[in-house]
Coordinates of N, CA and C in Angstrom, one line a residue:
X1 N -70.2 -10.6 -40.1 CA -71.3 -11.3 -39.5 C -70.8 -12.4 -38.5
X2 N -71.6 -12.6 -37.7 CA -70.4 -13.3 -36.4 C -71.4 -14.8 -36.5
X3 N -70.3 -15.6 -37.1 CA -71.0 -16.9 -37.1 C -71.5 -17.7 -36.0
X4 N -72.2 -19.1 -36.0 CA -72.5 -19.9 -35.1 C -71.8 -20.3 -34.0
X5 N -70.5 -20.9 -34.6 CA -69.3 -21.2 -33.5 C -69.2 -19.7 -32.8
X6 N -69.1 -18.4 -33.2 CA -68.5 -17.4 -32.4 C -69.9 -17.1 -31.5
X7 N -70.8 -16.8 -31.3 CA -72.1 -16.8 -30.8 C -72.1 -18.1 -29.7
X8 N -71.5 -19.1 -29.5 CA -71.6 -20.1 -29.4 C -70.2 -19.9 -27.8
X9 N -68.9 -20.0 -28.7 CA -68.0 -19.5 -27.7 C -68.3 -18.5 -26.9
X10 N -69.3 -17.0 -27.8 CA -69.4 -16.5 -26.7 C -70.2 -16.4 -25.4
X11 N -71.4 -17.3 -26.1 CA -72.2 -17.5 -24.8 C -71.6 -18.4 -23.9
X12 N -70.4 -19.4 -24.1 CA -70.2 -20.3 -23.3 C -69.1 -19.7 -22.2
X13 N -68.7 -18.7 -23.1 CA -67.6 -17.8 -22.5 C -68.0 -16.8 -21.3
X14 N -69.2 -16.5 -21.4 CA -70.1 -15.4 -20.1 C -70.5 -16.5 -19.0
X15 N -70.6 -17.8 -19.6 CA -71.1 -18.3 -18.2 C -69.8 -18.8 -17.8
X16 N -68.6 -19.4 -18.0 CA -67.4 -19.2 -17.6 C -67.1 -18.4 -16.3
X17 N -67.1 -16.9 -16.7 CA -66.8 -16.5 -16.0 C -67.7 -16.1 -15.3
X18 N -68.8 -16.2 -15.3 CA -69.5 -16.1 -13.8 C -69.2 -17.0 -12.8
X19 N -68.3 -18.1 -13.2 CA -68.0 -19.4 -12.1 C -66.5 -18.6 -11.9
X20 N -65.7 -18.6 -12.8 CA -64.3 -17.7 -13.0 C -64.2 -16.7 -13.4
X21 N -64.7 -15.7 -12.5 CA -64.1 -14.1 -13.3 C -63.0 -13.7 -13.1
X22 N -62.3 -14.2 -12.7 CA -60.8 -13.9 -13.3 C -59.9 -14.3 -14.1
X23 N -60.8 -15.2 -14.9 CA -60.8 -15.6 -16.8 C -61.3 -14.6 -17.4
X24 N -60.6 -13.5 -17.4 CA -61.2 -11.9 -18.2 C -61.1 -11.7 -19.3
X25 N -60.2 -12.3 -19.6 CA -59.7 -12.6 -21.4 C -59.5 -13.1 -22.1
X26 N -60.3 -12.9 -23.8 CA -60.6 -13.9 -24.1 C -59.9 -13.0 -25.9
X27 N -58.6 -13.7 -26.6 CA -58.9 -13.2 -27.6 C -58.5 -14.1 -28.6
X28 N -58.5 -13.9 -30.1 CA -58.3 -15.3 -31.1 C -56.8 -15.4 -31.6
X29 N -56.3 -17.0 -31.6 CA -55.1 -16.7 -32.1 C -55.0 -17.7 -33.4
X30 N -55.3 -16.9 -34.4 CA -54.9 -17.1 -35.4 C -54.1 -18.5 -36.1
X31 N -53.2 -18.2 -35.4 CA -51.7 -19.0 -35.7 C -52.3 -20.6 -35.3
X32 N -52.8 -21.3 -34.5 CA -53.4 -21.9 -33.7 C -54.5 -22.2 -33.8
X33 N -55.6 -21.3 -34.7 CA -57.0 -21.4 -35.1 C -57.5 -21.4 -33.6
X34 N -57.7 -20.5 -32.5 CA -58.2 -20.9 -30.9 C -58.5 -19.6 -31.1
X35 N -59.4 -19.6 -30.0 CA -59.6 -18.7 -29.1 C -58.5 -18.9 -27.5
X36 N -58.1 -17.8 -26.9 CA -57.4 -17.6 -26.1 C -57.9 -17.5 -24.9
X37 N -58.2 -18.1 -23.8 CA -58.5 -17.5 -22.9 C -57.4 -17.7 -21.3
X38 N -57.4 -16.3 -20.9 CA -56.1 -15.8 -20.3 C -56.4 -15.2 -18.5
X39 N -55.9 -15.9 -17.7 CA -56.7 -14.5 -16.6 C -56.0 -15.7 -15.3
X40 N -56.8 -16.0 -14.1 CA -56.3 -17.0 -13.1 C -57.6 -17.4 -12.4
X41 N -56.5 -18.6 -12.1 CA -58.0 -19.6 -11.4 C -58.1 -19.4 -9.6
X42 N -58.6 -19.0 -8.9 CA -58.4 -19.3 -7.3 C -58.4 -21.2 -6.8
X43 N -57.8 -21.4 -6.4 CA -58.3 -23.1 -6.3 C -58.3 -22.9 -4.1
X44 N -59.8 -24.1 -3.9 CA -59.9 -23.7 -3.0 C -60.8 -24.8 -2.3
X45 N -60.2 -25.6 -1.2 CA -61.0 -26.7 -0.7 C -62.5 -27.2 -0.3
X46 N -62.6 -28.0 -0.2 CA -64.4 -28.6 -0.2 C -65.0 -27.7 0.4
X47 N -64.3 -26.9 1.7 CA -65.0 -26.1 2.7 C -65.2 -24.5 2.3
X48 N -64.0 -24.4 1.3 CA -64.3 -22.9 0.6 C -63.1 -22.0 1.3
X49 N -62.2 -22.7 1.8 CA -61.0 -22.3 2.2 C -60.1 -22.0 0.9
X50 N -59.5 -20.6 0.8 CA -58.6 -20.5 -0.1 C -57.1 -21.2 0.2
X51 N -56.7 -21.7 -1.0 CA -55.6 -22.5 -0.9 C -54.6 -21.6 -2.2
X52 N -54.9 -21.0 -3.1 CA -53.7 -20.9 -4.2 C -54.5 -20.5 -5.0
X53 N -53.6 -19.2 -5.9 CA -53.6 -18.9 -7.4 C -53.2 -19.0 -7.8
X54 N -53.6 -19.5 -9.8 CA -52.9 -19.9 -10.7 C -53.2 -18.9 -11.6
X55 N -52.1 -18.3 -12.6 CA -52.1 -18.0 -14.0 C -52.3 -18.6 -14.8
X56 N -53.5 -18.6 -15.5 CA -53.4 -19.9 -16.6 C -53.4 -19.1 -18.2
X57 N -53.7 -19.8 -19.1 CA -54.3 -19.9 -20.8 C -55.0 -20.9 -20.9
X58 N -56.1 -20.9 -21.2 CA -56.3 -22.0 -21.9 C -57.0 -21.6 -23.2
X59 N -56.6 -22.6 -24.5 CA -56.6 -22.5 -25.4 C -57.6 -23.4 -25.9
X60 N -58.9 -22.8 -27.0 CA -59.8 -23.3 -27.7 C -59.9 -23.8 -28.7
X61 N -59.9 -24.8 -29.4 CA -60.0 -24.4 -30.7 C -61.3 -24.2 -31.7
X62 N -61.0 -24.0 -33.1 CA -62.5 -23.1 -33.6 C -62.9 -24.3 -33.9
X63 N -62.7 -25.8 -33.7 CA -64.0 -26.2 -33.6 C -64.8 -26.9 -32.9
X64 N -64.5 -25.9 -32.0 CA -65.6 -26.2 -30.6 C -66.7 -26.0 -30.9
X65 N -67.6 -27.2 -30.1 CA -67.3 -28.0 -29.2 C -66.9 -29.4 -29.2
X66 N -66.6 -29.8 -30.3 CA -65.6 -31.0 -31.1 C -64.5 -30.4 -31.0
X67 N -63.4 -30.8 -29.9 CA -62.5 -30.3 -30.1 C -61.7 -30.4 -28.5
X68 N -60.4 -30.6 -28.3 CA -59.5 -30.9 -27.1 C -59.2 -29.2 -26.9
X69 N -59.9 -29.4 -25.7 CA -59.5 -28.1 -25.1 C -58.0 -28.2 -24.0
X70 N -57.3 -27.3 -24.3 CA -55.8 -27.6 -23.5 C -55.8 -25.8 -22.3
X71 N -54.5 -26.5 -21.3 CA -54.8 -25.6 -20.3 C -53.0 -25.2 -20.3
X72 N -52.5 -24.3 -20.0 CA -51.1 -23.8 -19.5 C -51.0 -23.2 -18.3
X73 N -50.2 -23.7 -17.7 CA -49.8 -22.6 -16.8 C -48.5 -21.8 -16.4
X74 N -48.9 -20.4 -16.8 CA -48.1 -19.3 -16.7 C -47.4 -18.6 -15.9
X75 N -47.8 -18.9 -14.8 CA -47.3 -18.2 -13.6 C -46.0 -19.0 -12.7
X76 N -45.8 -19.7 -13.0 CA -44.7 -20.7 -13.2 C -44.2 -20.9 -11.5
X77 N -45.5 -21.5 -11.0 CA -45.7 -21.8 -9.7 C -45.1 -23.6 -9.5
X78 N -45.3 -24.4 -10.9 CA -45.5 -25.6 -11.0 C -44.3 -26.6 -11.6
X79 N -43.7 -27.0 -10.6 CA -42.3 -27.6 -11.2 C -42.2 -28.6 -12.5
X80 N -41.9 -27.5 -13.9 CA -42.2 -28.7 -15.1 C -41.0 -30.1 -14.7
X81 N -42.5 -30.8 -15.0 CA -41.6 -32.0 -14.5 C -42.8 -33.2 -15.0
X82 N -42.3 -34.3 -15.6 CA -43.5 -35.5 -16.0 C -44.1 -35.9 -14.4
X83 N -43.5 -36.3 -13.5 CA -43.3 -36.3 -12.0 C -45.2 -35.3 -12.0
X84 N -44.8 -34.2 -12.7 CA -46.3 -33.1 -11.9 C -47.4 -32.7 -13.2
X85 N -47.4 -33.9 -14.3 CA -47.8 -34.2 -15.5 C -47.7 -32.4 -16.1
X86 N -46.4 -31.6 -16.1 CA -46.7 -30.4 -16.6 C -45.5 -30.7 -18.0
X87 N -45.3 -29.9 -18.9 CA -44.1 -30.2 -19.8 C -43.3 -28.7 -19.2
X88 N -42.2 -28.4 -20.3 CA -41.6 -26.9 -20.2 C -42.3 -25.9 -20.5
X89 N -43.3 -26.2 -21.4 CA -44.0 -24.8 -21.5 C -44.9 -25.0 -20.5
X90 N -45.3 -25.8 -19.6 CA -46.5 -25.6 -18.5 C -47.9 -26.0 -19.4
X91 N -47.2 -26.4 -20.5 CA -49.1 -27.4 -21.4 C -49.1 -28.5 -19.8
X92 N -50.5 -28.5 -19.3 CA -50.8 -29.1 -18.2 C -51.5 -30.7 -19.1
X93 N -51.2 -31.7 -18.4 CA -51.9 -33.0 -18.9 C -52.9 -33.2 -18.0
X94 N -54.3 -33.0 -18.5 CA -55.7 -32.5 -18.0 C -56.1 -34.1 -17.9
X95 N -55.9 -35.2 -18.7 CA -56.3 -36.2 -18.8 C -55.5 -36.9 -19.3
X96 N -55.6 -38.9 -18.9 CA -55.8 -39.4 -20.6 C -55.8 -39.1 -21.9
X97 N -55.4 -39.3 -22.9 CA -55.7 -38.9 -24.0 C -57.2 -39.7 -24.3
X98 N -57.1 -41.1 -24.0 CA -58.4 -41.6 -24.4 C -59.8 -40.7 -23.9
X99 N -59.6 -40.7 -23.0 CA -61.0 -39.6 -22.6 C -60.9 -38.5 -23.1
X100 N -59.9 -37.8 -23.3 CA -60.4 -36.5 -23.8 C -60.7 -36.8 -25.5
X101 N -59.9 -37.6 -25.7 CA -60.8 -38.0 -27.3 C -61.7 -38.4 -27.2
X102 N -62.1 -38.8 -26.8 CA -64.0 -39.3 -26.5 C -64.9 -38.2 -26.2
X103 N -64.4 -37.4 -25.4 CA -65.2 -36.3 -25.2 C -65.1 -35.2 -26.2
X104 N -64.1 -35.2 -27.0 CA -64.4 -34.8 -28.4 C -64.7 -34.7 -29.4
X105 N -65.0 -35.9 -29.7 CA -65.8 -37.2 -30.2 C -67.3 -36.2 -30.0
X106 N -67.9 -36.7 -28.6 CA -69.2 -36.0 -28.1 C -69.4 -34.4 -27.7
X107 N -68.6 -33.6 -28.1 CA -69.0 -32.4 -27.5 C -68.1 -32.0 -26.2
X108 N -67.8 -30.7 -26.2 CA -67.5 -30.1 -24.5 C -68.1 -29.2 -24.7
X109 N -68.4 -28.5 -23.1 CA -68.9 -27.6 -22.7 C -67.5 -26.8 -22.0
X110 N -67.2 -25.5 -22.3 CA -66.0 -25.2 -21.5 C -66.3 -25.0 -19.9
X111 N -67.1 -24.1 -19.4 CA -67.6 -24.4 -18.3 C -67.1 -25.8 -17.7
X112 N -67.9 -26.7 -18.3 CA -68.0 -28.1 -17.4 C -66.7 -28.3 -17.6
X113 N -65.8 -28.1 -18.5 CA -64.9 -28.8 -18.8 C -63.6 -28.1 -17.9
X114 N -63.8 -26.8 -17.4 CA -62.8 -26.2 -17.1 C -63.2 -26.7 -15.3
X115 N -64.2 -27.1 -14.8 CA -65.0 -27.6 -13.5 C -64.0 -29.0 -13.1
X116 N -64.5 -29.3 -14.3 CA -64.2 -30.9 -14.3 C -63.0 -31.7 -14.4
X117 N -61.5 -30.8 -15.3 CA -60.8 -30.9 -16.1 C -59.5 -30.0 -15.4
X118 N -59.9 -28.7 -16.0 CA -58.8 -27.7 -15.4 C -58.9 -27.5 -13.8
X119 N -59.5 -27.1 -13.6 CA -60.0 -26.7 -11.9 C -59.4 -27.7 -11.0
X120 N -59.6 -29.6 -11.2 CA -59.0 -30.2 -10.3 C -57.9 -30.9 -11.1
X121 N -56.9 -30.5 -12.0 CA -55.7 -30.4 -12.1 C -55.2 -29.4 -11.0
X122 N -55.0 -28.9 -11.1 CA -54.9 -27.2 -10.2 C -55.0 -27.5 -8.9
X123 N -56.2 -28.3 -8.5 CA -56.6 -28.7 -6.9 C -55.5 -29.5 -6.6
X124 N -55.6 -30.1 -7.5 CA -54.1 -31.5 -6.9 C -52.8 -31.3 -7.2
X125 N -52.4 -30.4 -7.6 CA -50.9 -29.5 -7.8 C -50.9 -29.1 -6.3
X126 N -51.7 -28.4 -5.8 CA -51.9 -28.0 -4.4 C -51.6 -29.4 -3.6
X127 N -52.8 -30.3 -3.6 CA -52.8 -31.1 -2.8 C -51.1 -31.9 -2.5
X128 N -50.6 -32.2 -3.6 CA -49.1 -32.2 -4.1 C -48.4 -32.3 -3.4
X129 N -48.4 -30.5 -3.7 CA -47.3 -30.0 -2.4 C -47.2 -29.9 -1.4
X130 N -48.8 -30.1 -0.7 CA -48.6 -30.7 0.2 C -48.5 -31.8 1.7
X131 N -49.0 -32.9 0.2 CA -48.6 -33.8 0.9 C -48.0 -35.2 -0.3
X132 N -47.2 -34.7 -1.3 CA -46.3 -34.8 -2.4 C -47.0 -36.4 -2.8
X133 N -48.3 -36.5 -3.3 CA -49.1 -37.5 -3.7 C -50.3 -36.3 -4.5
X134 N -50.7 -37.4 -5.2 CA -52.2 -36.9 -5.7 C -53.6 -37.5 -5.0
X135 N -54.2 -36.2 -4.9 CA -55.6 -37.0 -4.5 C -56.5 -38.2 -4.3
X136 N -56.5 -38.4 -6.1 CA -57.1 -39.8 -6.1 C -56.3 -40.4 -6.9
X137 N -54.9 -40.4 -7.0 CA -53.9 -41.3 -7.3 C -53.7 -40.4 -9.0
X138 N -52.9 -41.1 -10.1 CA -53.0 -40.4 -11.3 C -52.2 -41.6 -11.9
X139 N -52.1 -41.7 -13.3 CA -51.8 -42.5 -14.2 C -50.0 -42.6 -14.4
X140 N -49.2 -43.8 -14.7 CA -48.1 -43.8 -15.0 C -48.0 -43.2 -16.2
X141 N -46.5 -43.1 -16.8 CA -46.0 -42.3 -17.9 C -46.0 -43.3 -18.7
X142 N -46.4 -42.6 -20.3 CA -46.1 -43.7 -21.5 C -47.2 -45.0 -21.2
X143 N -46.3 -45.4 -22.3 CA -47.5 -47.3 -22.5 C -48.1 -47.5 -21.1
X144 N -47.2 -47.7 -19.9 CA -47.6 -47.9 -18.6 C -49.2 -47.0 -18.5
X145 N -49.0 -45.7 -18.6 CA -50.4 -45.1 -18.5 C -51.7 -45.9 -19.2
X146 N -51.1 -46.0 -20.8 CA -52.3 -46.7 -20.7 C -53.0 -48.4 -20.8
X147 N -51.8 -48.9 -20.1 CA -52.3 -50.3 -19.9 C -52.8 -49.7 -18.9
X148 N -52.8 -49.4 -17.3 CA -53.4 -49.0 -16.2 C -54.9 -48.6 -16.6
X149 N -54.8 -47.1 -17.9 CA -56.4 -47.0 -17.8 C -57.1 -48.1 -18.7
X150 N -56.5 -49.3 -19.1 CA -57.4 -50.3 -20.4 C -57.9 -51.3 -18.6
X151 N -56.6 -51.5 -17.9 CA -56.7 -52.3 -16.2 C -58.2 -51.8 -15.9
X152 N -58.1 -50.2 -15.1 CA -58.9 -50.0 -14.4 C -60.1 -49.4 -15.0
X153 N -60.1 -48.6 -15.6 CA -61.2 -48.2 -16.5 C -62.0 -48.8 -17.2
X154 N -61.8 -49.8 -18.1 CA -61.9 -50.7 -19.1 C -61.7 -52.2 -18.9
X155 N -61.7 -52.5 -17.3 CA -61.7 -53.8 -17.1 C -61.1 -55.2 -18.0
X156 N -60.1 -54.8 -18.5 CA -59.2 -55.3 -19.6 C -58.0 -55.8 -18.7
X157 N -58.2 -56.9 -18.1 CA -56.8 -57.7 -17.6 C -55.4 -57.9 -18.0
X158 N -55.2 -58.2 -19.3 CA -54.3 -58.4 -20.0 C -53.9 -58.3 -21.4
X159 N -53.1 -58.2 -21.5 CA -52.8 -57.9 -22.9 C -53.2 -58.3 -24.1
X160 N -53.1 -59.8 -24.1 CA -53.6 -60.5 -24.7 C -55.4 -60.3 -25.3
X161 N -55.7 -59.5 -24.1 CA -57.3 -59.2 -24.1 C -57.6 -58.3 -24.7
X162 N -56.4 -57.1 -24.3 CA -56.5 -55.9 -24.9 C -56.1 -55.8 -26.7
X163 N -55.3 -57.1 -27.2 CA -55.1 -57.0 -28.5 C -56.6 -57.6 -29.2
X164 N -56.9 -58.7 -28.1 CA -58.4 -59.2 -29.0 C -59.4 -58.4 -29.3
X165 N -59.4 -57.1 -28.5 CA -60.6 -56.1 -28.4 C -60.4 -55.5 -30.2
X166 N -59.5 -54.9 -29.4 CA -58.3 -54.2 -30.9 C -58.3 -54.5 -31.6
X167 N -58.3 -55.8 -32.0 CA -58.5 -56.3 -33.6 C -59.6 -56.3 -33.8
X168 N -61.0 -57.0 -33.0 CA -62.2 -56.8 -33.7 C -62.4 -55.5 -34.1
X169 N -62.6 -54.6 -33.2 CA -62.6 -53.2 -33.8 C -62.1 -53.0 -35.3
X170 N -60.7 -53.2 -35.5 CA -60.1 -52.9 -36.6 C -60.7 -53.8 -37.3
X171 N -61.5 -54.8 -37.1 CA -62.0 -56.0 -38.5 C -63.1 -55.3 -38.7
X172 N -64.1 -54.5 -38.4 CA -65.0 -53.7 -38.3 C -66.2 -54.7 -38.5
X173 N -66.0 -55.4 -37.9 CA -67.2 -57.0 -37.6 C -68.5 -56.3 -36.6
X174 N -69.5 -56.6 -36.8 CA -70.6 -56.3 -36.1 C -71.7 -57.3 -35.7
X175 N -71.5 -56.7 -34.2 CA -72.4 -58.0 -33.1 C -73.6 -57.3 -32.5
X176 N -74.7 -58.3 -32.3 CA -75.7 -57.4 -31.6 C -76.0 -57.3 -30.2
X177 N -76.1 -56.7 -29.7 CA -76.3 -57.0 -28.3 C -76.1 -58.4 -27.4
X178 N -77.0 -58.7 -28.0 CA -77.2 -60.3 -27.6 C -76.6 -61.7 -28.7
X179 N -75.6 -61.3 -29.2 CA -75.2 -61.8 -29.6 C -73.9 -62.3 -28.7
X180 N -73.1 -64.0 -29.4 CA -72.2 -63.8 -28.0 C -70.9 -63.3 -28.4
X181 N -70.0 -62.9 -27.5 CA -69.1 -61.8 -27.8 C -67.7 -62.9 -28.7
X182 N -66.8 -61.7 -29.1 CA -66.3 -62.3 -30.0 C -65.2 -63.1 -29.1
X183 N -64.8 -63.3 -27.8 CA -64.4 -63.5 -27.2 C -64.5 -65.1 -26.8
X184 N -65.9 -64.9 -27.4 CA -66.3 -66.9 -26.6 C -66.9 -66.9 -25.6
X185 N -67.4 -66.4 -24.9 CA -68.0 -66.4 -23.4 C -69.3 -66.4 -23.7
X186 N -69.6 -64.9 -22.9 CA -71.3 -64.4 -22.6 C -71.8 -63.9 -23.7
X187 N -73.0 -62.9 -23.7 CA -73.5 -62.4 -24.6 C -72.7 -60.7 -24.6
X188 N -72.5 -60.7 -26.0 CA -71.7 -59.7 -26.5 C -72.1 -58.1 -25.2
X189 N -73.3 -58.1 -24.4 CA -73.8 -56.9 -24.1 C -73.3 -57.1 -22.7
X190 N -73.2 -58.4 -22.2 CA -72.4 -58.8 -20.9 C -71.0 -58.8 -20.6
X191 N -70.5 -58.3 -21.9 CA -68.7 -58.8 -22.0 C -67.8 -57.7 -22.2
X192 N -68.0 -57.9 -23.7 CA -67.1 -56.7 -24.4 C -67.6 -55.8 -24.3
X193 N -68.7 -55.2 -24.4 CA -69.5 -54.0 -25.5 C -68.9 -53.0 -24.8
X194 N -68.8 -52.7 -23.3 CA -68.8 -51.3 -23.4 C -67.5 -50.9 -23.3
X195 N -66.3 -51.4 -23.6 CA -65.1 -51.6 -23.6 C -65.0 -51.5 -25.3
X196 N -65.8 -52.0 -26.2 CA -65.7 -51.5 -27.6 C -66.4 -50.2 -28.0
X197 N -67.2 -50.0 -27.2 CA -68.5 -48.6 -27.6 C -67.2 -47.3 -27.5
X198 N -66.5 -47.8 -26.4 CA -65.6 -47.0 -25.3 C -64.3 -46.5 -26.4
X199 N -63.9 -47.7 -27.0 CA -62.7 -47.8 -27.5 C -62.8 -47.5 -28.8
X200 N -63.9 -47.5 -29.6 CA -64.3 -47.2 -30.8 C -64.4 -45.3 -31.3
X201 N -64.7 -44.5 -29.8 CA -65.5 -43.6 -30.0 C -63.8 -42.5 -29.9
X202 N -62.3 -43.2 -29.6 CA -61.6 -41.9 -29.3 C -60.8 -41.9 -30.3
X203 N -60.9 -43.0 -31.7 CA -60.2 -42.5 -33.3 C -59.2 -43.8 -33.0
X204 N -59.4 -44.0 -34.8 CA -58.6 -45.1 -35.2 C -57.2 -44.8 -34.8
X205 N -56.4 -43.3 -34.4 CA -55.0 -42.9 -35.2 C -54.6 -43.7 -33.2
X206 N -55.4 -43.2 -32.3 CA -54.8 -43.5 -30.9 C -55.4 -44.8 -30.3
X207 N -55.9 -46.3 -31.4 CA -56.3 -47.1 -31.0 C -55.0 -47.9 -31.9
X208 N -54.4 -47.4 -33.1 CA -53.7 -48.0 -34.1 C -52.2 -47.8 -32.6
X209 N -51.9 -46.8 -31.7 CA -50.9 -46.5 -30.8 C -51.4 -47.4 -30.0
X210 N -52.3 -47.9 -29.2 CA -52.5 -49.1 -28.6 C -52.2 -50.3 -29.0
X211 N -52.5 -50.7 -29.9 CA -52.4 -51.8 -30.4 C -51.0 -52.5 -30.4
X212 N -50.0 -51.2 -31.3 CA -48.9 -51.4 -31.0 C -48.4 -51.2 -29.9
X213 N -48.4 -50.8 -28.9 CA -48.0 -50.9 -27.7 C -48.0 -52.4 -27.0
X214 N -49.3 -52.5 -27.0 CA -49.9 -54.4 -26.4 C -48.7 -55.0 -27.2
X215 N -48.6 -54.9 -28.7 CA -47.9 -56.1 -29.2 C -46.8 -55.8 -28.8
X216 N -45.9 -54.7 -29.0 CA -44.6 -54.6 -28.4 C -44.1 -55.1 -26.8
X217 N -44.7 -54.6 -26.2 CA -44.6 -55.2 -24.7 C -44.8 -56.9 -24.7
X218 N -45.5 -57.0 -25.5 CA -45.7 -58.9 -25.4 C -44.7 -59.2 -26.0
X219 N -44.4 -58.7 -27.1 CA -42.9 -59.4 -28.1 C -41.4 -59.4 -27.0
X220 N -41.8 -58.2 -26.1 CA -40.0 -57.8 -25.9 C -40.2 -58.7 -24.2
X221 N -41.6 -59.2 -24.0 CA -41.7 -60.6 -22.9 C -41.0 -61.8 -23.3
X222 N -41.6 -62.3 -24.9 CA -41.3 -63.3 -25.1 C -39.9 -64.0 -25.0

């Protein structure tokens, strides 16, 4: 009897490839608990000029759509290198970690996700090579990466700011909208909140790795 989730992958899997039909294959790996999906992407500028093909996999897991969807690339076009966010096996770094846990958290659509996610990874490996920059810039390695996305994403100036978020969270204290933030300033709906709503929603285990990050970098200032 073919459950929910498989009904589920498969309808998401037919409209896939009507945007990508040369994502033709799709089979389960066990080992991994995923679905497999195997075939190449065409990547191709705003104007519809072809630019490059890629061999990809990307890998599902069964519990989609809760769940980090990951991309490889096979065809070994792509110099592994942190430098072109790829590793040795070609696992491609599609995001942040923080967003893709959030969007975890909420659901993916593979479609959207392979639009939104894999597709312009791919564009900007192109763009790359050639003109050996990324598009719209991309994130430093390690801790650095994510003080930049707490900077720009998350309007989080400093460290200091970013540990005070962090600990309320972990005190599991609760403010109301209009309440004023734990900060001292405005009202909690003016300040913190969406920087907590944000930070709350991508799991204790990669907010507990923040945390200690902020303090370490402050300690090894002092």
């Amino acid at each position: 009897m073919v459950s929910r989730k498989e009904k589920l992958i498969d309808k998401d899997f037919q409209k896939l490839k009507e945007v990508f039909p040369k994502l033709g294959l799709k089979t389960i790996n066990q080992a991994n608990d995923s679905w497999l999906i195997s075939g190449e992407i065409d990547i191709c500028d705003v104007a519809g000029n072809y630019w490059d093909t890629y061999e990809i996999k990307i890998r599902v897991p069964f519990s989609y759509p809760y769940c980090i969807i990951s991309a490889q690339e096979t065809s070994l076009k792509i110099v592994r290198s942190e430098d072109r966010h790829i590793d040795d096996l070609g696992i491609c770094c599609l995001d942040i970690s923080h967003k893709l846990l959030s969007m975890k958290m909420r659901g993916v659509n593979l479609l959207e996700f392979t639009k939104n996610k894999i597709y312009p990874f791919f564009a900007n490996q192109v763009y790359f090579d050639q003109t050996g920059k990324y598009a719209a810039g991309d994130y430093p390695h390690r801790f650095d990466g994510i003080r930049q996305f707490y900077i720009e994403d998350l309007k989080i100036e400093t460290d200091e700011e970013a540990i005070e978020i962090l600990e309320f969270i972990f005190s599991k204290q609760k403010l109301s909208r209009n309440d004023k933030c734990f900060c001292g300033f405005k009202k909690f709906k003016d300040c913190h909140l969406n920087a907590v709503e944000f930070l709350s929603s991508v799991g204790i285990n990669q907010l507990r790795i923040d945390l200690a990050g902020f303090k370490g970098e402050l300690d090894s200032a002092a």
